[in-house]
CSV table of C-alpha atoms in Angstrom, one decimal:
chain,number,residue,atom,x,y,z
A,1,MET,CA,14.4,-15.1,-0.9
A,2,PRO,CA,12.0,-12.3,-2.4
A,3,LEU,CA,14.5,-9.2,-3.8
A,4,ASN,CA,11.9,-7.4,-1.7
A,5,ARG,CA,12.8,-9.3,1.9
A,6,PHE,CA,14.4,-7.4,4.6
A,7,ARG,CA,17.6,-9.1,4.8
A,8,LEU,CA,18.9,-8.1,8.5
A,9,PRO,CA,23.2,-7.7,8.8
A,10,PRO,CA,24.8,-9.5,11.6
A,11,LYS,CA,24.8,-8.7,14.3
A,12,GLY,CA,27.9,-6.2,14.7
A,13,THR,CA,28.0,-5.2,11.3
A,14,LEU,CA,26.8,-2.3,11.9
A,15,ILE,CA,26.5,0.3,14.6
A,16,PRO,CA,24.1,2.9,15.6
A,17,SER,CA,23.6,6.2,14.5
A,18,ASN,CA,22.8,7.9,17.4
A,19,SER,CA,21.2,7.4,21.5
A,20,ASP,CA,17.7,6.5,19.7
A,21,ASP,CA,18.9,4.5,17.1
A,22,PRO,CA,16.5,1.4,17.6
A,23,LEU,CA,19.4,-1.3,15.4
A,24,ARG,CA,20.0,-3.4,18.9
A,25,TYR,CA,16.5,-4.1,19.2
A,26,TYR,CA,16.4,-5.6,15.5
A,27,TYR,CA,18.5,-8.4,17.1
A,28,LEU,CA,16.5,-8.8,20.6
A,29,PRO,CA,14.7,-12.6,20.7
A,30,LEU,CA,10.4,-10.7,20.9
A,31,VAL,CA,11.7,-6.5,19.7
A,32,GLY,CA,13.4,-8.2,17.3
A,33,ARG,CA,10.7,-9.5,15.5
A,34,LEU,CA,8.7,-7.2,15.6
A,35,TYR,CA,10.9,-5.2,14.4
A,36,VAL,CA,11.7,-7.0,10.9
A,37,SER,CA,8.2,-7.4,11.1
A,38,ARG,CA,7.5,-3.5,10.4
A,39,ILE,CA,10.0,-3.6,7.3
A,40,ASN,CA,8.3,-6.9,5.8
A,41,ILE,CA,4.6,-5.2,6.0
A,42,ALA,CA,6.4,-2.1,4.2
A,43,THR,CA,8.4,-3.4,1.7
A,44,GLY,CA,5.2,-6.5,1.0
A,45,LEU,CA,4.0,-3.3,-0.4
A,46,ILE,CA,6.6,-3.0,-3.2
A,47,GLN,CA,6.9,-6.8,-3.8
A,48,ASN,CA,8.4,-7.9,-7.4
A,49,GLN,CA,9.1,-4.7,-8.7
A,50,PHE,CA,13.1,-3.2,-9.5
A,51,PHE,CA,13.6,0.8,-9.5
A,52,GLU,CA,16.6,2.7,-11.3
A,53,LYS,CA,17.3,5.3,-8.3
A,54,THR,CA,15.7,5.0,-4.8
A,55,LEU,CA,16.1,7.4,-1.5
A,56,GLU,CA,16.0,6.9,2.1
A,57,ILE,CA,15.0,9.0,4.1
A,58,GLY,CA,16.0,8.5,7.6
A,59,TYR,CA,18.6,6.2,6.7
A,60,GLY,CA,20.4,6.0,10.2
A,61,SER,CA,23.0,2.9,11.2
A,62,GLY,CA,21.8,2.0,7.0
A,63,VAL,CA,19.8,-1.3,8.5
A,64,LEU,CA,17.8,-0.9,5.6
A,65,ILE,CA,20.5,-0.2,3.0
A,66,PRO,CA,21.2,-4.1,1.8
A,67,THR,CA,17.7,-5.3,1.3
A,68,LEU,CA,17.1,-1.6,-1.0
A,69,SER,CA,20.7,-2.3,-2.3
A,70,LYS,CA,18.3,-5.7,-3.6
A,71,ILE,CA,15.7,-3.6,-5.5
A,72,SER,CA,17.5,-1.3,-6.9
A,73,ASP,CA,20.2,0.2,-9.2
A,74,GLU,CA,21.7,2.7,-7.4
A,75,VAL,CA,20.7,3.4,-3.6
A,76,TYR,CA,20.8,7.1,-1.6
A,77,GLY,CA,20.3,8.1,1.7
A,78,VAL,CA,19.9,11.2,3.7
A,79,ASP,CA,19.9,11.7,7.6
A,80,LEU,CA,20.0,14.4,9.9
A,81,GLN,CA,21.5,12.8,12.6
A,82,SER,CA,24.2,9.9,10.8
A,83,ASN,CA,27.4,9.9,10.0
A,84,PRO,CA,27.2,8.9,6.5
A,85,GLU,CA,30.7,8.4,6.0
A,86,THR,CA,31.2,5.8,8.9
A,87,VAL,CA,27.5,3.8,7.4
A,88,SER,CA,29.3,4.0,4.4
A,89,GLN,CA,32.4,2.1,4.8
A,90,LEU,CA,30.4,-0.1,7.0
A,91,LEU,CA,28.0,-1.3,4.5
A,92,ALA,CA,31.1,-1.5,2.4
A,93,LYS,CA,32.2,-4.3,4.2
A,94,LEU,CA,28.0,-5.9,3.1
A,95,ASP,CA,29.2,-5.3,-0.3
A,96,CYS,CA,26.7,-2.5,-0.7
A,97,TYR,CA,28.0,1.5,-2.6
A,98,PRO,CA,24.9,3.9,-1.3
A,99,LYS,CA,25.0,7.7,-2.6
A,100,LEU,CA,24.6,8.7,2.0
A,101,SER,CA,24.8,12.2,2.8
A,102,TYR,CA,23.5,14.8,5.5
A,103,GLY,CA,20.1,15.8,4.5
A,104,VAL,CA,17.3,18.2,6.1
A,105,PRO,CA,13.7,17.5,6.3
A,106,ASP,CA,13.0,20.7,4.8
A,107,ARG,CA,15.7,20.9,1.9
A,108,LEU,CA,16.2,18.2,-0.3
A,109,LEU,CA,19.7,18.7,-1.9
A,110,PHE,CA,18.4,17.0,-4.8
A,111,ASP,CA,17.1,17.9,-8.7
A,112,ASP,CA,13.6,17.5,-9.7
A,113,ASN,CA,11.7,14.5,-10.9
A,114,THR,CA,15.3,12.2,-9.9
A,115,PHE,CA,13.9,9.4,-7.9
A,116,ASP,CA,12.0,6.5,-8.7
A,117,LEU,CA,11.3,5.0,-4.9
A,118,ILE,CA,11.8,6.7,-1.8
A,119,VAL,CA,11.3,5.3,1.6
A,120,ALA,CA,10.7,6.5,4.8
A,121,ILE,CA,10.1,4.0,7.4
A,122,SER,CA,9.6,5.3,11.2
A,123,VAL,CA,10.9,8.7,10.3
A,124,LEU,CA,7.6,10.9,9.3
A,125,GLU,CA,5.9,11.0,12.7
A,126,HIS,CA,8.8,12.6,13.7
A,127,ILE,CA,8.4,15.4,11.0
A,128,LYS,CA,5.7,18.3,12.3
A,129,GLU,CA,5.8,20.8,8.9
A,130,ILE,CA,4.4,17.4,7.7
A,131,ARG,CA,2.9,19.0,4.4
A,132,SER,CA,5.5,20.8,3.2
A,133,PHE,CA,7.9,17.9,3.3
A,134,LEU,CA,5.7,15.5,1.5
A,135,GLU,CA,5.7,18.7,-1.2
A,136,GLU,CA,9.8,18.3,-0.9
A,137,ILE,CA,9.2,14.3,-1.6
A,138,HIS,CA,6.7,14.5,-4.1
A,139,ARG,CA,9.1,17.4,-5.7
A,140,VAL,CA,12.3,15.3,-6.1
A,141,LEU,CA,9.8,11.8,-6.9
A,142,LYS,CA,9.6,11.2,-10.6
A,143,PRO,CA,6.0,11.6,-12.4
A,144,GLY,CA,4.6,7.5,-11.4
A,145,GLY,CA,7.6,7.0,-8.7
A,146,GLN,CA,6.5,6.1,-5.2
A,147,LEU,CA,6.6,6.3,-2.0
A,148,LEU,CA,7.0,4.1,1.1
A,149,VAL,CA,5.8,5.0,4.1
A,150,GLY,CA,5.6,3.1,7.4
A,151,MET,CA,4.5,4.7,11.0
A,152,PRO,CA,4.6,3.3,14.5
A,153,ALA,CA,0.2,4.0,15.9
A,154,VAL,CA,-0.3,6.8,18.2
A,155,ASN,CA,-2.1,5.3,21.1
A,156,LYS,CA,-2.1,3.3,24.6
A,157,PHE,CA,-0.6,0.3,23.9
A,158,MET,CA,1.8,1.7,21.6
A,159,ASP,CA,2.8,4.3,24.8
A,160,TYR,CA,3.2,1.4,26.8
A,161,LEU,CA,5.0,-0.8,24.2
A,162,PHE,CA,7.6,2.2,23.9
A,163,GLN,CA,7.8,2.7,27.7
A,164,ALA,CA,8.7,-1.3,28.6
A,165,ILE,CA,12.1,-0.7,25.4
A,166,GLY,CA,13.3,2.1,27.4
A,167,PHE,CA,11.6,5.0,25.8
A,168,SER,CA,9.8,8.0,27.5
A,169,GLY,CA,6.6,7.1,25.8
A,170,ILE,CA,5.2,7.6,22.2
A,171,GLU,CA,4.2,10.9,22.1
A,172,ALA,CA,7.2,12.2,23.7
A,173,HIS,CA,8.4,11.2,20.3
A,174,HIS,CA,6.1,11.3,17.6
A,175,VAL,CA,4.5,14.6,16.8
A,176,MET,CA,2.5,12.7,13.3
A,177,SER,CA,0.0,9.5,13.5
A,178,PRO,CA,-0.3,7.6,9.9
A,179,GLU,CA,-3.9,8.9,9.8
A,180,GLU,CA,-2.9,12.2,10.0
A,181,MET,CA,0.0,11.8,7.7
A,182,SER,CA,-2.2,10.3,4.9
A,183,LEU,CA,-4.3,12.8,5.3
A,184,ALA,CA,-1.6,15.5,4.3
A,185,SER,CA,-0.7,13.5,1.5
A,186,GLN,CA,-3.9,14.6,-0.2
A,187,GLY,CA,-3.3,16.2,-3.4
A,188,LEU,CA,-0.1,15.1,-4.2
A,189,PHE,CA,0.3,11.6,-4.0
A,190,LYS,CA,-2.2,8.9,-4.3
A,191,LEU,CA,-3.0,6.0,-2.2
A,192,GLU,CA,-2.2,2.7,-4.0
A,193,LYS,CA,-1.8,0.0,-1.1
A,194,SER,CA,-1.1,0.2,2.3
A,195,ALA,CA,-0.7,-2.9,5.3
A,196,HIS,CA,-0.9,-3.3,9.4
A,197,MET,CA,0.4,-5.0,12.2
A,198,PRO,CA,-0.3,-7.7,13.0
A,199,GLY,CA,-3.0,-8.4,10.4
A,200,PHE,CA,-5.2,-10.1,12.0
A,201,LEU,CA,-5.8,-7.4,14.3
A,202,PRO,CA,-9.0,-4.6,12.6
A,203,SER,CA,-7.1,-1.7,10.9
A,204,ASN,CA,-8.0,0.5,14.2
A,205,THR,CA,-6.4,-1.3,16.7
A,206,TYR,CA,-2.8,-1.5,14.8
A,207,LEU,CA,0.7,-1.6,15.9
A,208,TYR,CA,2.4,-0.2,13.0
A,209,LYS,CA,0.9,0.8,9.5
A,210,SER,CA,2.3,1.2,6.0
A,211,PHE,CA,1.2,3.2,3.0
A,212,CYS,CA,2.9,3.0,-0.8
A,213,PHE,CA,1.7,5.9,-2.3
A,214,ARG,CA,1.6,7.4,-6.1
A,215,LYS,CA,3.0,10.4,-7.9
């Protein structure tokens, strides 16, 4: 298995970080395949690379941390709702020892030019002040560092899927579309690669889209 391939921890190893945490969906027969695929679409954009310091923004239950630990010397994580001590204790059972902390979107408590890779999977769609948040990511990313982003589409089909799995609807939870985020990134990052899911559909009818930017 390639190092960047998503490694889903055994069921029951981790716990949801809050009531909106999607952890349980990863283990469902059909929906789980979609959740796993969206991660692999993103990590496929950074294949055959290894990083010194990686930051995951919005680590939640920690489900992505074991995968990031395979491609990084050090993994850090910030989250607004998750309990860093609880998640750290559970990840230790998987031999993963990230440095997790409470963090807010408008101020990342790290020095300038700290990270080689910053990962934000299903996070930026919740951020209203997207430009200022991207500026903060730019600040803590090293020159030449990479930003890996994954975001769902905001369309009628995704709205149907969200309601089918119990959410009130896509627009109730997402205030930023991938296109708006990409536009806001101009002048800060250079877009290197992107991919969408499912890959056989035209790019304007996707369910989920991932981007790899470089500072």
